[in-house]
Amino acid sequence: MNRRDFLRHILMAGASLPAISWPEHMDLGFRFSEVTNAAGIHFRHNSGAYGGKLLPETLGAGCAFLDYDADGWQDILIVNGMDWPEHKRQRTTLCLYRNNRNGTFSDVTREAGLDVEMYGMGVAIGDYNNDGFPDIYVTCVGQNRLFHNSGNGTFIDVTHASGLGNRHAFSTSALWFDFNCDGLLDLFVCNYVKWVPEHDVFCSLDGTRKSYCTPEAYRGETCWLFRNRGNGTFEDVTAHSGIFDTSSKSLGVAMLDYDLDGWPDLLVANDTQPNKLYRNLHNGTFKESAVEAGVAFSSDGKARAGMGVDAADFDNSGADGIAITNFDNEMIGLYKKMPGGEYQDIAATTDVGLVSRNTLGFGCSFVDVNLDGQLDLVVANGHIDETVRFIRSGVGYAQSPHLFLNQGKARFSDVAHNAGTEFSRPKVGRGLAYGDFDRDGDLDLLVTTNNGPVHLFRNDQFSGNRSIRFHLVGTKSNRDAIGARVQITCAGETQSRMVKSGSSYLSQSELPVTFGVKHHDRVDRLVIYWPSGRTEEYKNILTKRAYKCTEMRGMVFQYGF
């Protein structure tokens, strides 16, 4: 059931579907431990909700792992909303937490110059001027913000100086990518619908009391594409590039190499509208190819309520698969690349489809949580309206996350309830990002909730599985190496990862790439395909280590774990 049908049939109870999971006593070999308070992270999202049922209140907000001070440790950024001006009660801002390198964080928001009040939604991290320090782009209801990293621990708001000012919209997810392969990061921004508080539509379930509207109550809005000029400013190339499309209602975006040509393509998840796949034509323009690729609609030809999206090589085939989270009763879309080049949604043939039938997914990420060399799928769930628990049997406002463990050959099992008590506890989940904040070689998770707290889950491994990590630095390519594909071969098995911005929902994970290698002590072969077109190869590399790979300058050991 999409969001429109949910509200239309709000008084009809839906049938519950049993969750499929491993036995409660099953030892997964890892556990996610909640360490939020112990780590010194004290944050609560403010949606601004006061009873007026304004559309943006249901959707925020995002988060990111980033190394803002370039010390080799992942810091944390959490986006926040604010009170609506007519109902002002408190002042809330986004929060930046510096990694203290001992498992704890310090709130440095004010000293970093980021204690700015805005109705924030999403975040994208990228070094747009190639100076070695990541910059921050925050999407908002209203004016989005670009914060330039000064390199001394502080940020400067350069929104207007960069040419990105004087643009008001209901923006959601965003990402940095080098679409023209000139070594400079360009910016893609998702916009949801045409909405301002003054023109909020009155919707009601009973004809009297106001309720949250569906997207159908508003016109769509085009996404934006900004080309980096290389002088600190950006040019709006939305129309020229072929991106312009006011029928979309976009919430999530992921980069991928759909046609394996070495040029970055984009997949946009739309709410109640067909998803979009923008294929890069190498000449500054894109061709929308979602229908021919098989990702525009569900398998029965319907546009679903797409929220979050990720793309990664989850079957170790060398091609990116896709996950798209949708409204409850619509199932997650899990797309596998077929030999002919089109995608096939295989969710219904796996636990992914059946288990997600009664959940509403937002953030999602492919991540190898148990370091076995197979990418698993983590999903943050939560409904949009707290009254759903009184209306539909088996569907709650707060919902448990999904953790689909990859069993190989496109088989997945939801093991969330075995992965940690606090991790599996129901939440009104929204943003989701991963990063190795404690540098122990496995990937930890950060989850935001709507109008609630943030959760940091430390990944604790017990199986003895090993990993290997690579931090890429471009020279001819953009410095972040966003768009680079990293491929390893270990004991006859080949895996690949892309260095990427965006993905999930309103959030961004760390830029270094991590490979699980089971118990193997070395990788036979490493190949890096740089965005510039250069290819570099290394052999016989020890695992349980992190390496820095600089384009045209080689690879050096960073630290062990």
Short mmCIF file of C-alpha atoms in Angstrom, two decimals, residues 254-257 309-323 334-337 343 365-367 375-377 434 485 496-498 500 503:
data_model
loop_
_atom_site.label_atom_id
_atom_site.label_comp_id
_atom_site.label_asym_id
_atom_site.label_seq_id
_atom_site.Cartn_x
_atom_site.Cartn_y
_atom_site.Cartn_z
CA ALA A 254 22.87 7.11 -5.15
CA MET A 255 25.73 7.09 -7.62
CA LEU A 256 26.66 3.98 -9.55
CA ASP A 257 28.25 2.92 -12.82
CA VAL A 309 18.52 4.10 -1.99
CA ASP A 310 21.93 2.48 -2.19
CA ALA A 311 23.90 0.84 -4.98
CA ALA A 312 26.74 -1.64 -4.54
CA ASP A 313 28.13 -4.92 -5.83
CA PHE A 314 26.23 -7.11 -3.35
CA ASP A 315 26.60 -10.35 -5.33
CA ASN A 316 30.31 -9.90 -6.20
CA SER A 317 29.48 -9.97 -9.89
CA GLY A 318 31.37 -6.79 -10.69
CA ALA A 319 28.11 -4.89 -11.35
CA ASP A 320 26.24 -2.64 -8.92
CA GLY A 321 22.98 -3.93 -7.52
CA ILE A 322 20.39 -1.58 -6.05
CA ALA A 323 18.22 -1.35 -2.93
CA LEU A 334 16.24 -5.28 -4.39
CA TYR A 335 17.53 -5.11 -7.94
CA LYS A 336 20.10 -7.49 -9.39
CA LYS A 337 21.89 -6.73 -12.65
CA TYR A 343 17.76 -5.03 -13.58
CA SER A 365 23.15 0.81 3.19
CA PHE A 366 25.00 -2.15 1.77
CA VAL A 367 27.72 -2.95 4.30
CA LEU A 375 27.70 -7.10 1.38
CA ASP A 376 24.73 -7.19 3.75
CA LEU A 377 21.81 -4.72 3.77
CA TYR A 434 28.30 3.67 8.44
CA ARG A 485 36.21 1.71 -8.06
CA SER A 496 34.47 -4.37 -5.60
CA ARG A 497 33.53 -1.13 -3.88
CA MET A 498 32.98 2.41 -5.14
CA LYS A 500 30.94 7.52 -3.14
CA SER A 503 23.26 7.08 -0.82
#
